mmCIF file of C-alpha atoms in Angstrom:
data_model
loop_
_atom_site.group_PDB
_atom_site.id
_atom_site.type_symbol
_atom_site.label_atom_id
_atom_site.label_comp_id
_atom_site.label_asym_id
_atom_site.label_seq_id
_atom_site.Cartn_x
_atom_site.Cartn_y
_atom_site.Cartn_z
ATOM 1 C CA UNK S 56 -67.563 59.496 -124.067
ATOM 2 C CA UNK S 57 -67.150 57.348 -126.647
ATOM 3 C CA UNK S 58 -70.378 55.285 -125.679
ATOM 4 C CA UNK S 59 -72.258 58.441 -125.691
ATOM 5 C CA UNK S 60 -70.972 59.266 -128.769
ATOM 6 C CA UNK S 61 -72.064 55.809 -129.829
ATOM 7 C CA UNK S 62 -75.307 56.542 -128.498
ATOM 8 C CA UNK S 63 -76.147 59.569 -130.570
ATOM 9 C CA UNK S 64 -75.110 58.124 -133.603
ATOM 10 C CA UNK S 65 -76.952 54.723 -133.808
ATOM 11 C CA UNK S 66 -79.852 57.452 -132.565
ATOM 12 C CA UNK S 67 -79.146 60.129 -135.005
ATOM 13 C CA UNK S 68 -79.632 56.645 -138.279
ATOM 14 C CA UNK S 69 -82.751 55.086 -136.615
ATOM 15 C CA UNK S 70 -84.536 58.950 -137.232
ATOM 16 C CA UNK S 71 -82.738 59.315 -140.919
ATOM 17 C CA UNK S 72 -84.091 55.620 -141.197
ATOM 18 C CA UNK S 73 -87.636 56.868 -139.932
ATOM 19 C CA UNK S 74 -87.403 59.681 -142.207
ATOM 20 C CA UNK S 75 -86.524 57.563 -144.952
ATOM 21 C CA UNK S 76 -89.398 54.619 -144.497
ATOM 22 C CA UNK S 77 -92.053 57.796 -144.066
ATOM 23 C CA UNK S 78 -91.181 61.355 -145.580
ATOM 24 C CA UNK S 79 -94.310 62.509 -144.188
ATOM 25 C CA UNK S 80 -94.526 60.772 -141.280
ATOM 26 C CA UNK S 81 -97.837 60.897 -138.859
ATOM 27 C CA UNK S 82 -99.006 64.269 -139.039
ATOM 28 C CA UNK S 83 -101.521 65.110 -136.520
ATOM 29 C CA UNK S 84 -103.438 68.530 -135.176
ATOM 30 C CA UNK S 85 -101.587 69.352 -131.873
ATOM 31 C CA UNK S 86 -101.050 72.999 -130.094
ATOM 32 C CA UNK S 87 -97.178 74.662 -131.366
ATOM 33 C CA UNK S 88 -96.932 76.473 -127.914
ATOM 34 C CA UNK S 89 -97.779 73.416 -125.535
ATOM 35 C CA UNK S 90 -94.708 71.595 -127.454
ATOM 36 C CA UNK S 91 -92.448 74.123 -127.456
ATOM 37 C CA UNK S 92 -92.610 74.269 -123.189
ATOM 38 C CA UNK S 93 -92.227 70.902 -122.743
ATOM 39 C CA UNK S 94 -89.020 70.964 -125.115
ATOM 40 C CA UNK S 95 -87.592 74.059 -122.889
ATOM 41 C CA UNK S 96 -88.935 72.106 -120.285
ATOM 42 C CA UNK S 97 -86.485 68.909 -120.943
ATOM 43 C CA UNK S 98 -83.982 70.972 -122.436
ATOM 44 C CA UNK S 99 -83.659 73.695 -120.513
ATOM 45 C CA UNK S 100 -85.008 72.354 -116.720
ATOM 46 C CA UNK S 101 -87.613 75.303 -117.279
ATOM 47 C CA UNK S 102 -90.168 75.850 -119.182
ATOM 48 C CA UNK S 103 -90.722 79.469 -121.200
ATOM 49 C CA UNK S 104 -93.319 82.314 -119.574
ATOM 50 C CA UNK S 105 -95.310 83.836 -122.561
ATOM 51 C CA UNK S 106 -96.335 87.204 -120.967
ATOM 52 C CA UNK S 107 -99.570 86.626 -124.113
ATOM 53 C CA UNK S 108 -101.877 83.966 -125.354
ATOM 54 C CA UNK S 109 -104.365 84.265 -127.544
ATOM 55 C CA UNK S 110 -105.324 80.336 -127.660
ATOM 56 C CA UNK S 111 -103.059 77.290 -128.578
ATOM 57 C CA UNK S 112 -101.101 77.708 -132.231
ATOM 58 C CA UNK S 113 -102.354 74.304 -133.135
ATOM 59 C CA UNK S 114 -100.375 73.432 -136.395
ATOM 60 C CA UNK S 115 -100.548 69.831 -138.013
ATOM 61 C CA UNK S 116 -97.421 67.877 -138.250
ATOM 62 C CA UNK S 117 -95.225 64.853 -137.155
ATOM 63 C CA UNK S 118 -94.852 65.825 -133.352
ATOM 64 C CA UNK S 119 -91.997 63.221 -132.651
ATOM 65 C CA UNK S 120 -90.457 64.973 -135.063
ATOM 66 C CA UNK S 121 -91.422 68.581 -134.311
ATOM 67 C CA UNK S 122 -90.597 67.386 -130.965
ATOM 68 C CA UNK S 123 -86.813 66.466 -132.174
ATOM 69 C CA UNK S 124 -86.945 69.775 -134.421
ATOM 70 C CA UNK S 125 -87.157 71.819 -131.524
ATOM 71 C CA UNK S 126 -84.757 70.044 -128.991
ATOM 72 C CA UNK S 127 -82.161 69.795 -131.448
ATOM 73 C CA UNK S 128 -82.041 73.840 -131.778
ATOM 74 C CA UNK S 129 -82.019 74.247 -128.342
ATOM 75 C CA UNK S 130 -79.528 72.263 -127.774
ATOM 76 C CA UNK S 131 -77.088 73.849 -130.834
ATOM 77 C CA UNK S 132 -78.299 77.648 -129.402
ATOM 78 C CA UNK S 133 -76.853 76.554 -125.786
#
């Protein structure tokens, strides 16, 4: 458990350091719906099925930060 927590804290420190060095990140245009599908698949082991979808939801954001936020929200919800 101690080693896992050390790894988690090291990763958190790297993320904070990355943010402080480059607060704007590397914004790019991508499909938020697809990012949600990928994150839920990683965290929950299954993909969310959307009943209706008119098309992609395009956002401009740092893709890795978006993924990190989604996965943290899912993990905290669990």
